[in-house]
């Protein structure tokens, strides 16, 4: 009980830190792709303004740490911003929507296995918060819940851009849950387990799933991008069409919650893909790796996925609404279905 | 409810969902004037049925700065700086348009060298303007990266213009009878450098964008307008040529030295956004070719940098500082201006956006009696509803981008 509490606290803390710095990394990476510098000015000089102990940090004023203080500065800025509620908004749904949209994503991390079981003080500690053994089902269920935050935000803001954005988002999230579910199902049939930890164990024995289920991997990767509203599927918040989509009317920390939720969604998608297709904590060419190397390997794989997302974002134009739907219903879903049937037949024959 | 609050509610009502007419499925969306992809301060009242555009009304005038009236209030030369601010992405061609009009009223003989340099400047300006179009158009479609690369290239052209005129955006470089000063010797080498660099950059954009399936899906078949309709709406420039009409003022009614440096007219048949996209790319390549020819001709040409008319053209700067008569002439031209014989004239030039016409009426005094600018973007905005009707809301954004509107020129 205490251990679970400790683990969840650690998870949320590390996750928030990771997201804050992922934003910085994204800004720097995209800037580099676009021949700009990106944020590289903010260090930790603000510590020197603290009373009394500030003198100890005086030297920090002159070091810029290539913008490493930027997430902290942004966070402080967002907390101090005025929280604006439109006069015509439906108050309680409007206030609840950001929380509803971030909650399922954070809950999803409970079942992600970050590493193998370890021995700590004579106890067997698992590197995931909840031993549910229904991990994939749980993640799919939470993914559907995420839609509610978006719908509520768009409807309760009582603004047309928000409404259009949330309609788009709803249609998109529902359409892309199907190929995601179908592709995950073929992976489940292949590994004969619905638990992520066991899927990793399976891959440790039989090689990564990306090689044996490449089509499922591609479909999951694309659908995950769409589920997380990432470019080129960022129609719900297409800033050149809908200003900011469903969170047009939000400001300050509430807007930041949407951003955090979206980023964590991407992290979650990366973690799921890593655990299910990229061998989780297994280290290539390194049979029995120590547990800490496994955790690092997991993080590196998630990082690689995030980097590819950033790369895509800075390269591709945005899809149009109807093309997006066609792509899912006429492209991904039949492909995923064929893949599922083929996997099922293969499993039955064996 | 107080009267004030009620007024605020009415003012907001067009923006909020409650204003949706319950009998109809249509929703009126106010797009702009501070919308990210209306290229400035355009406001469009869009009637939407779901995501389908069922009608739209563009509202212009948010950037109205009385450019015509201000031009009439000053002397003839004072109209030139106002033209910089019409189409602020292609100031050089605007300068040329108004100077051509004044010169033709004065029946001024322009030296060949001046004409060729004007062609060179206008073609460079066309490339710079198309670079901004490419960047912003792609930004509208959600591809953010090309924007920075395009602005890098445009910056090189701006460096050139800064070298010549001292300004990066509002040049006022072309003057009545010549230029504000001859270009510095470095200028030619920089142009040569630019001409070597630019084709590679354009190839790079094409490699990244032209064959991109998402881009083709977003642009092909979107915002179609037939050649006949395009003529009926009075469209001009790349928008007209993309509908298959061979009409380019540089060829059909040559001005400056375009009778010597003849451009090929770039046309496409489809008349959709993708055709406009390709036409603009072709034009950039063609402009580079013209720049090369103009540069070679400029190397050989010599003679005066100004027209021979002491009443209109101020003397060179060295004379102004060293010769009393020249200084007095400079003063008089600057302050009192020059008289223009009575009459009226319409001169049009092919700007990167189409036909910019200057209608000038002179009553024989030092001030123009009437100046009117015929703006290509204003006209093409009129055809917006025709193009966007029945399409998606995201198509509307793509169409606005492909028309390449500049609000400074529309509102004047």
mmCIF file with all atom_site columns, C-alpha atoms in Angstrom, chain A residues 22-190:
data_model
loop_
_atom_site.group_PDB
_atom_site.id
_atom_site.type_symbol
_atom_site.label_atom_id
_atom_site.label_alt_id
_atom_site.label_comp_id
_atom_site.label_asym_id
_atom_site.label_entity_id
_atom_site.label_seq_id
_atom_site.pdbx_PDB_ins_code
_atom_site.Cartn_x
_atom_site.Cartn_y
_atom_site.Cartn_z
_atom_site.occupancy
_atom_site.B_iso_or_equiv
_atom_site.pdbx_formal_charge
_atom_site.auth_seq_id
_atom_site.auth_comp_id
_atom_site.auth_asym_id
_atom_site.auth_atom_id
_atom_site.pdbx_PDB_model_num
ATOM 1   C CA . UNK A 1 22  ? 10.065  17.376  -23.399 1.00 0.00 ? 22  UNK A CA 1
ATOM 2   C CA . UNK A 1 23  ? 8.425   20.681  -24.306 1.00 0.00 ? 23  UNK A CA 1
ATOM 3   C CA . UNK A 1 24  ? 11.816  22.348  -24.123 1.00 0.00 ? 24  UNK A CA 1
ATOM 4   C CA . UNK A 1 25  ? 13.407  19.572  -26.174 1.00 0.00 ? 25  UNK A CA 1
ATOM 5   C CA . UNK A 1 26  ? 10.661  19.840  -28.759 1.00 0.00 ? 26  UNK A CA 1
ATOM 6   C CA . UNK A 1 27  ? 11.116  23.580  -29.032 1.00 0.00 ? 27  UNK A CA 1
ATOM 7   C CA . UNK A 1 28  ? 14.850  23.156  -29.449 1.00 0.00 ? 28  UNK A CA 1
ATOM 8   C CA . UNK A 1 29  ? 14.577  20.310  -31.943 1.00 0.00 ? 29  UNK A CA 1
ATOM 9   C CA . UNK A 1 30  ? 11.950  22.031  -34.061 1.00 0.00 ? 30  UNK A CA 1
ATOM 10  C CA . UNK A 1 31  ? 13.975  25.227  -33.920 1.00 0.00 ? 31  UNK A CA 1
ATOM 11  C CA . UNK A 1 32  ? 17.038  23.401  -35.163 1.00 0.00 ? 32  UNK A CA 1
ATOM 12  C CA . UNK A 1 33  ? 15.044  21.912  -38.036 1.00 0.00 ? 33  UNK A CA 1
ATOM 13  C CA . UNK A 1 34  ? 13.773  25.387  -38.868 1.00 0.00 ? 34  UNK A CA 1
ATOM 14  C CA . UNK A 1 35  ? 17.249  26.996  -38.759 1.00 0.00 ? 35  UNK A CA 1
ATOM 15  C CA . UNK A 1 36  ? 16.428  28.917  -35.603 1.00 0.00 ? 36  UNK A CA 1
ATOM 16  C CA . UNK A 1 37  ? 18.018  28.800  -32.156 1.00 0.00 ? 37  UNK A CA 1
ATOM 17  C CA . UNK A 1 38  ? 15.040  28.045  -29.947 1.00 0.00 ? 38  UNK A CA 1
ATOM 18  C CA . UNK A 1 39  ? 14.860  29.069  -26.279 1.00 0.00 ? 39  UNK A CA 1
ATOM 19  C CA . UNK A 1 40  ? 18.444  29.177  -25.017 1.00 0.00 ? 40  UNK A CA 1
ATOM 20  C CA . UNK A 1 41  ? 18.471  32.176  -22.671 1.00 0.00 ? 41  UNK A CA 1
ATOM 21  C CA . UNK A 1 42  ? 16.796  31.134  -19.455 1.00 0.00 ? 42  UNK A CA 1
ATOM 22  C CA . UNK A 1 43  ? 19.046  29.561  -16.829 1.00 0.00 ? 43  UNK A CA 1
ATOM 23  C CA . UNK A 1 44  ? 18.477  29.239  -13.126 1.00 0.00 ? 44  UNK A CA 1
ATOM 24  C CA . UNK A 1 45  ? 19.384  32.817  -12.273 1.00 0.00 ? 45  UNK A CA 1
ATOM 25  C CA . UNK A 1 46  ? 15.991  33.287  -10.631 1.00 0.00 ? 46  UNK A CA 1
ATOM 26  C CA . UNK A 1 47  ? 17.341  31.313  -7.645  1.00 0.00 ? 47  UNK A CA 1
ATOM 27  C CA . UNK A 1 48  ? 19.650  34.219  -6.873  1.00 0.00 ? 48  UNK A CA 1
ATOM 28  C CA . UNK A 1 49  ? 16.628  36.401  -6.141  1.00 0.00 ? 49  UNK A CA 1
ATOM 29  C CA . UNK A 1 50  ? 15.623  34.193  -3.206  1.00 0.00 ? 50  UNK A CA 1
ATOM 30  C CA . UNK A 1 51  ? 15.914  35.856  0.214   1.00 0.00 ? 51  UNK A CA 1
ATOM 31  C CA . UNK A 1 52  ? 19.106  35.152  2.217   1.00 0.00 ? 52  UNK A CA 1
ATOM 32  C CA . UNK A 1 53  ? 20.172  31.931  0.469   1.00 0.00 ? 53  UNK A CA 1
ATOM 33  C CA . UNK A 1 54  ? 19.980  33.699  -2.881  1.00 0.00 ? 54  UNK A CA 1
ATOM 34  C CA . UNK A 1 55  ? 23.644  34.761  -2.456  1.00 0.00 ? 55  UNK A CA 1
ATOM 35  C CA . UNK A 1 56  ? 24.701  31.155  -2.712  1.00 0.00 ? 56  UNK A CA 1
ATOM 36  C CA . UNK A 1 57  ? 23.211  31.011  -6.187  1.00 0.00 ? 57  UNK A CA 1
ATOM 37  C CA . UNK A 1 58  ? 24.542  34.329  -7.402  1.00 0.00 ? 58  UNK A CA 1
ATOM 38  C CA . UNK A 1 59  ? 26.892  32.651  -9.848  1.00 0.00 ? 59  UNK A CA 1
ATOM 39  C CA . UNK A 1 60  ? 23.906  31.107  -11.662 1.00 0.00 ? 60  UNK A CA 1
ATOM 40  C CA . UNK A 1 61  ? 22.969  34.482  -13.074 1.00 0.00 ? 61  UNK A CA 1
ATOM 41  C CA . UNK A 1 62  ? 25.744  34.264  -15.636 1.00 0.00 ? 62  UNK A CA 1
ATOM 42  C CA . UNK A 1 63  ? 25.176  30.703  -16.800 1.00 0.00 ? 63  UNK A CA 1
ATOM 43  C CA . UNK A 1 64  ? 22.465  30.075  -19.313 1.00 0.00 ? 64  UNK A CA 1
ATOM 44  C CA . UNK A 1 65  ? 22.461  26.250  -19.303 1.00 0.00 ? 65  UNK A CA 1
ATOM 45  C CA . UNK A 1 66  ? 21.167  26.420  -22.898 1.00 0.00 ? 66  UNK A CA 1
ATOM 46  C CA . UNK A 1 67  ? 17.653  27.283  -21.784 1.00 0.00 ? 67  UNK A CA 1
ATOM 47  C CA . UNK A 1 68  ? 17.242  24.593  -19.148 1.00 0.00 ? 68  UNK A CA 1
ATOM 48  C CA . UNK A 1 69  ? 15.405  27.041  -16.897 1.00 0.00 ? 69  UNK A CA 1
ATOM 49  C CA . UNK A 1 70  ? 12.780  27.680  -19.543 1.00 0.00 ? 70  UNK A CA 1
ATOM 50  C CA . UNK A 1 71  ? 10.235  25.043  -18.372 1.00 0.00 ? 71  UNK A CA 1
ATOM 51  C CA . UNK A 1 72  ? 10.364  26.443  -14.822 1.00 0.00 ? 72  UNK A CA 1
ATOM 52  C CA . UNK A 1 73  ? 9.902   29.989  -16.072 1.00 0.00 ? 73  UNK A CA 1
ATOM 53  C CA . UNK A 1 74  ? 7.030   28.859  -18.285 1.00 0.00 ? 74  UNK A CA 1
ATOM 54  C CA . UNK A 1 75  ? 5.418   27.037  -15.415 1.00 0.00 ? 75  UNK A CA 1
ATOM 55  C CA . UNK A 1 76  ? 5.616   30.081  -13.157 1.00 0.00 ? 76  UNK A CA 1
ATOM 56  C CA . UNK A 1 77  ? 4.241   32.241  -15.938 1.00 0.00 ? 77  UNK A CA 1
ATOM 57  C CA . UNK A 1 78  ? 1.294   29.920  -16.537 1.00 0.00 ? 78  UNK A CA 1
ATOM 58  C CA . UNK A 1 79  ? 0.481   29.782  -12.816 1.00 0.00 ? 79  UNK A CA 1
ATOM 59  C CA . UNK A 1 80  ? 0.486   33.547  -12.519 1.00 0.00 ? 80  UNK A CA 1
ATOM 60  C CA . UNK A 1 81  ? -1.619  34.191  -15.626 1.00 0.00 ? 81  UNK A CA 1
ATOM 61  C CA . UNK A 1 82  ? -5.124  35.490  -15.283 1.00 0.00 ? 82  UNK A CA 1
ATOM 62  C CA . UNK A 1 83  ? -7.695  32.740  -15.418 1.00 0.00 ? 83  UNK A CA 1
ATOM 63  C CA . UNK A 1 84  ? -10.347 33.937  -17.822 1.00 0.00 ? 84  UNK A CA 1
ATOM 64  C CA . UNK A 1 85  ? -13.788 32.421  -18.000 1.00 0.00 ? 85  UNK A CA 1
ATOM 65  C CA . UNK A 1 86  ? -16.039 33.567  -20.847 1.00 0.00 ? 86  UNK A CA 1
ATOM 66  C CA . UNK A 1 87  ? -19.210 35.215  -19.565 1.00 0.00 ? 87  UNK A CA 1
ATOM 67  C CA . UNK A 1 88  ? -21.365 32.772  -21.497 1.00 0.00 ? 88  UNK A CA 1
ATOM 68  C CA . UNK A 1 89  ? -19.500 29.622  -20.537 1.00 0.00 ? 89  UNK A CA 1
ATOM 69  C CA . UNK A 1 90  ? -21.247 26.836  -18.652 1.00 0.00 ? 90  UNK A CA 1
ATOM 70  C CA . UNK A 1 91  ? -19.266 27.244  -15.512 1.00 0.00 ? 91  UNK A CA 1
ATOM 71  C CA . UNK A 1 92  ? -18.777 23.814  -13.962 1.00 0.00 ? 92  UNK A CA 1
ATOM 72  C CA . UNK A 1 93  ? -18.252 21.779  -17.136 1.00 0.00 ? 93  UNK A CA 1
ATOM 73  C CA . UNK A 1 94  ? -15.861 24.497  -18.245 1.00 0.00 ? 94  UNK A CA 1
ATOM 74  C CA . UNK A 1 95  ? -13.848 24.152  -15.045 1.00 0.00 ? 95  UNK A CA 1
ATOM 75  C CA . UNK A 1 96  ? -13.957 20.357  -15.010 1.00 0.00 ? 96  UNK A CA 1
ATOM 76  C CA . UNK A 1 97  ? -13.014 19.752  -18.650 1.00 0.00 ? 97  UNK A CA 1
ATOM 77  C CA . UNK A 1 98  ? -9.218  20.222  -18.303 1.00 0.00 ? 98  UNK A CA 1
ATOM 78  C CA . UNK A 1 99  ? -9.140  17.917  -15.292 1.00 0.00 ? 99  UNK A CA 1
ATOM 79  C CA . UNK A 1 100 ? -11.226 15.297  -17.066 1.00 0.00 ? 100 UNK A CA 1
ATOM 80  C CA . UNK A 1 101 ? -8.970  15.423  -20.081 1.00 0.00 ? 101 UNK A CA 1
ATOM 81  C CA . UNK A 1 102 ? -5.744  14.967  -18.123 1.00 0.00 ? 102 UNK A CA 1
ATOM 82  C CA . UNK A 1 103 ? -6.933  12.408  -15.575 1.00 0.00 ? 103 UNK A CA 1
ATOM 83  C CA . UNK A 1 104 ? -7.273  9.300   -17.793 1.00 0.00 ? 104 UNK A CA 1
ATOM 84  C CA . UNK A 1 105 ? -3.865  9.939   -19.301 1.00 0.00 ? 105 UNK A CA 1
ATOM 85  C CA . UNK A 1 106 ? -2.149  10.077  -15.928 1.00 0.00 ? 106 UNK A CA 1
ATOM 86  C CA . UNK A 1 107 ? -4.087  7.015   -14.817 1.00 0.00 ? 107 UNK A CA 1
ATOM 87  C CA . UNK A 1 108 ? -2.904  5.176   -17.901 1.00 0.00 ? 108 UNK A CA 1
ATOM 88  C CA . UNK A 1 109 ? 0.696   5.266   -16.709 1.00 0.00 ? 109 UNK A CA 1
ATOM 89  C CA . UNK A 1 110 ? -0.219  3.043   -13.781 1.00 0.00 ? 110 UNK A CA 1
ATOM 90  C CA . UNK A 1 111 ? 0.130   -0.088  -15.887 1.00 0.00 ? 111 UNK A CA 1
ATOM 91  C CA . UNK A 1 112 ? 3.243   0.785   -17.874 1.00 0.00 ? 112 UNK A CA 1
ATOM 92  C CA . UNK A 1 113 ? 6.149   -1.509  -16.900 1.00 0.00 ? 113 UNK A CA 1
ATOM 93  C CA . UNK A 1 114 ? 9.282   0.630   -16.882 1.00 0.00 ? 114 UNK A CA 1
ATOM 94  C CA . UNK A 1 115 ? 11.671  -2.174  -15.999 1.00 0.00 ? 115 UNK A CA 1
ATOM 95  C CA . UNK A 1 116 ? 11.997  -5.719  -14.689 1.00 0.00 ? 116 UNK A CA 1
ATOM 96  C CA . UNK A 1 117 ? 11.212  -6.667  -11.090 1.00 0.00 ? 117 UNK A CA 1
ATOM 97  C CA . UNK A 1 118 ? 13.951  -5.632  -8.689  1.00 0.00 ? 118 UNK A CA 1
ATOM 98  C CA . UNK A 1 119 ? 15.092  -6.693  -5.240  1.00 0.00 ? 119 UNK A CA 1
ATOM 99  C CA . UNK A 1 120 ? 14.964  -3.766  -2.835  1.00 0.00 ? 120 UNK A CA 1
ATOM 100 C CA . UNK A 1 121 ? 15.657  -4.235  0.898   1.00 0.00 ? 121 UNK A CA 1
ATOM 101 C CA . UNK A 1 122 ? 14.875  -7.909  0.558   1.00 0.00 ? 122 UNK A CA 1
ATOM 102 C CA . UNK A 1 123 ? 11.562  -7.245  -1.140  1.00 0.00 ? 123 UNK A CA 1
ATOM 103 C CA . UNK A 1 124 ? 10.464  -7.915  -4.693  1.00 0.00 ? 124 UNK A CA 1
ATOM 104 C CA . UNK A 1 125 ? 9.498   -4.550  -6.177  1.00 0.00 ? 125 UNK A CA 1
ATOM 105 C CA . UNK A 1 126 ? 7.723   -4.332  -9.508  1.00 0.00 ? 126 UNK A CA 1
ATOM 106 C CA . UNK A 1 127 ? 8.543   -1.302  -11.672 1.00 0.00 ? 127 UNK A CA 1
ATOM 107 C CA . UNK A 1 128 ? 4.942   -0.496  -12.445 1.00 0.00 ? 128 UNK A CA 1
ATOM 108 C CA . UNK A 1 129 ? 2.296   0.951   -10.162 1.00 0.00 ? 129 UNK A CA 1
ATOM 109 C CA . UNK A 1 130 ? -0.619  -1.441  -10.620 1.00 0.00 ? 130 UNK A CA 1
ATOM 110 C CA . UNK A 1 131 ? -0.407  -5.156  -11.326 1.00 0.00 ? 131 UNK A CA 1
ATOM 111 C CA . UNK A 1 132 ? -3.643  -5.282  -13.253 1.00 0.00 ? 132 UNK A CA 1
ATOM 112 C CA . UNK A 1 133 ? -2.859  -8.013  -15.798 1.00 0.00 ? 133 UNK A CA 1
ATOM 113 C CA . UNK A 1 134 ? -5.532  -6.402  -18.050 1.00 0.00 ? 134 UNK A CA 1
ATOM 114 C CA . UNK A 1 135 ? -3.197  -3.614  -19.125 1.00 0.00 ? 135 UNK A CA 1
ATOM 115 C CA . UNK A 1 136 ? -4.172  -3.216  -22.760 1.00 0.00 ? 136 UNK A CA 1
ATOM 116 C CA . UNK A 1 137 ? -7.897  -3.364  -22.071 1.00 0.00 ? 137 UNK A CA 1
ATOM 117 C CA . UNK A 1 138 ? -7.455  -0.807  -19.298 1.00 0.00 ? 138 UNK A CA 1
ATOM 118 C CA . UNK A 1 139 ? -5.527  1.535   -21.601 1.00 0.00 ? 139 UNK A CA 1
ATOM 119 C CA . UNK A 1 140 ? -8.157  1.297   -24.336 1.00 0.00 ? 140 UNK A CA 1
ATOM 120 C CA . UNK A 1 141 ? -10.907 2.034   -21.809 1.00 0.00 ? 141 UNK A CA 1
ATOM 121 C CA . UNK A 1 142 ? -9.071  5.095   -20.521 1.00 0.00 ? 142 UNK A CA 1
ATOM 122 C CA . UNK A 1 143 ? -8.411  6.241   -24.082 1.00 0.00 ? 143 UNK A CA 1
ATOM 123 C CA . UNK A 1 144 ? -12.151 6.397   -24.728 1.00 0.00 ? 144 UNK A CA 1
ATOM 124 C CA . UNK A 1 145 ? -12.674 8.405   -21.544 1.00 0.00 ? 145 UNK A CA 1
ATOM 125 C CA . UNK A 1 146 ? -10.265 11.071  -22.788 1.00 0.00 ? 146 UNK A CA 1
ATOM 126 C CA . UNK A 1 147 ? -12.842 12.137  -25.368 1.00 0.00 ? 147 UNK A CA 1
ATOM 127 C CA . UNK A 1 148 ? -15.129 13.485  -22.647 1.00 0.00 ? 148 UNK A CA 1
ATOM 128 C CA . UNK A 1 149 ? -12.749 16.238  -21.618 1.00 0.00 ? 149 UNK A CA 1
ATOM 129 C CA . UNK A 1 150 ? -12.524 17.443  -25.199 1.00 0.00 ? 150 UNK A CA 1
ATOM 130 C CA . UNK A 1 151 ? -16.284 17.384  -25.782 1.00 0.00 ? 151 UNK A CA 1
ATOM 131 C CA . UNK A 1 152 ? -16.978 19.167  -22.518 1.00 0.00 ? 152 UNK A CA 1
ATOM 132 C CA . UNK A 1 153 ? -14.333 21.805  -23.187 1.00 0.00 ? 153 UNK A CA 1
ATOM 133 C CA . UNK A 1 154 ? -15.712 22.545  -26.643 1.00 0.00 ? 154 UNK A CA 1
ATOM 134 C CA . UNK A 1 155 ? -19.326 22.609  -25.611 1.00 0.00 ? 155 UNK A CA 1
ATOM 135 C CA . UNK A 1 156 ? -19.011 24.485  -22.330 1.00 0.00 ? 156 UNK A CA 1
ATOM 136 C CA . UNK A 1 157 ? -16.828 27.284  -23.726 1.00 0.00 ? 157 UNK A CA 1
ATOM 137 C CA . UNK A 1 158 ? -19.853 28.361  -25.760 1.00 0.00 ? 158 UNK A CA 1
ATOM 138 C CA . UNK A 1 159 ? -17.701 29.553  -28.615 1.00 0.00 ? 159 UNK A CA 1
ATOM 139 C CA . UNK A 1 160 ? -17.926 28.447  -32.203 1.00 0.00 ? 160 UNK A CA 1
ATOM 140 C CA . UNK A 1 161 ? -14.257 27.722  -32.747 1.00 0.00 ? 161 UNK A CA 1
ATOM 141 C CA . UNK A 1 162 ? -14.241 25.561  -29.634 1.00 0.00 ? 162 UNK A CA 1
ATOM 142 C CA . UNK A 1 163 ? -17.353 23.742  -30.757 1.00 0.00 ? 163 UNK A CA 1
ATOM 143 C CA . UNK A 1 164 ? -15.935 23.025  -34.216 1.00 0.00 ? 164 UNK A CA 1
ATOM 144 C CA . UNK A 1 165 ? -12.659 21.894  -32.686 1.00 0.00 ? 165 UNK A CA 1
ATOM 145 C CA . UNK A 1 166 ? -14.306 19.572  -30.222 1.00 0.00 ? 166 UNK A CA 1
ATOM 146 C CA . UNK A 1 167 ? -16.548 18.079  -32.902 1.00 0.00 ? 167 UNK A CA 1
ATOM 147 C CA . UNK A 1 168 ? -13.513 17.365  -35.010 1.00 0.00 ? 168 UNK A CA 1
ATOM 148 C CA . UNK A 1 169 ? -11.648 15.953  -32.047 1.00 0.00 ? 169 UNK A CA 1
ATOM 149 C CA . UNK A 1 170 ? -14.494 13.663  -31.083 1.00 0.00 ? 170 UNK A CA 1
ATOM 150 C CA . UNK A 1 171 ? -14.899 12.267  -34.575 1.00 0.00 ? 171 UNK A CA 1
ATOM 151 C CA . UNK A 1 172 ? -11.156 11.815  -34.862 1.00 0.00 ? 172 UNK A CA 1
ATOM 152 C CA . UNK A 1 173 ? -10.671 10.135  -31.492 1.00 0.00 ? 173 UNK A CA 1
ATOM 153 C CA . UNK A 1 174 ? -13.522 7.710   -32.095 1.00 0.00 ? 174 UNK A CA 1
ATOM 154 C CA . UNK A 1 175 ? -12.368 6.857   -35.626 1.00 0.00 ? 175 UNK A CA 1
ATOM 155 C CA . UNK A 1 176 ? -8.809  6.195   -34.588 1.00 0.00 ? 176 UNK A CA 1
ATOM 156 C CA . UNK A 1 177 ? -9.673  4.120   -31.557 1.00 0.00 ? 177 UNK A CA 1
ATOM 157 C CA . UNK A 1 178 ? -10.894 1.365   -33.869 1.00 0.00 ? 178 UNK A CA 1
ATOM 158 C CA . UNK A 1 179 ? -7.660  0.740   -35.811 1.00 0.00 ? 179 UNK A CA 1
ATOM 159 C CA . UNK A 1 180 ? -5.739  1.174   -32.568 1.00 0.00 ? 180 UNK A CA 1
ATOM 160 C CA . UNK A 1 181 ? -7.834  -1.465  -30.860 1.00 0.00 ? 181 UNK A CA 1
ATOM 161 C CA . UNK A 1 182 ? -7.711  -3.854  -33.828 1.00 0.00 ? 182 UNK A CA 1
ATOM 162 C CA . UNK A 1 183 ? -3.958  -3.552  -34.209 1.00 0.00 ? 183 UNK A CA 1
ATOM 163 C CA . UNK A 1 184 ? -3.410  -4.034  -30.477 1.00 0.00 ? 184 UNK A CA 1
ATOM 164 C CA . UNK A 1 185 ? -5.643  -7.073  -30.641 1.00 0.00 ? 185 UNK A CA 1
ATOM 165 C CA . UNK A 1 186 ? -3.457  -8.747  -33.258 1.00 0.00 ? 186 UNK A CA 1
ATOM 166 C CA . UNK A 1 187 ? -0.460  -8.078  -31.020 1.00 0.00 ? 187 UNK A CA 1
ATOM 167 C CA . UNK A 1 188 ? -2.387  -9.624  -28.142 1.00 0.00 ? 188 UNK A CA 1
ATOM 168 C CA . UNK A 1 189 ? -3.193  -12.714 -30.200 1.00 0.00 ? 189 UNK A CA 1
ATOM 169 C CA . UNK A 1 190 ? 0.417   -13.014 -31.246 1.00 0.00 ? 190 UNK A CA 1
#
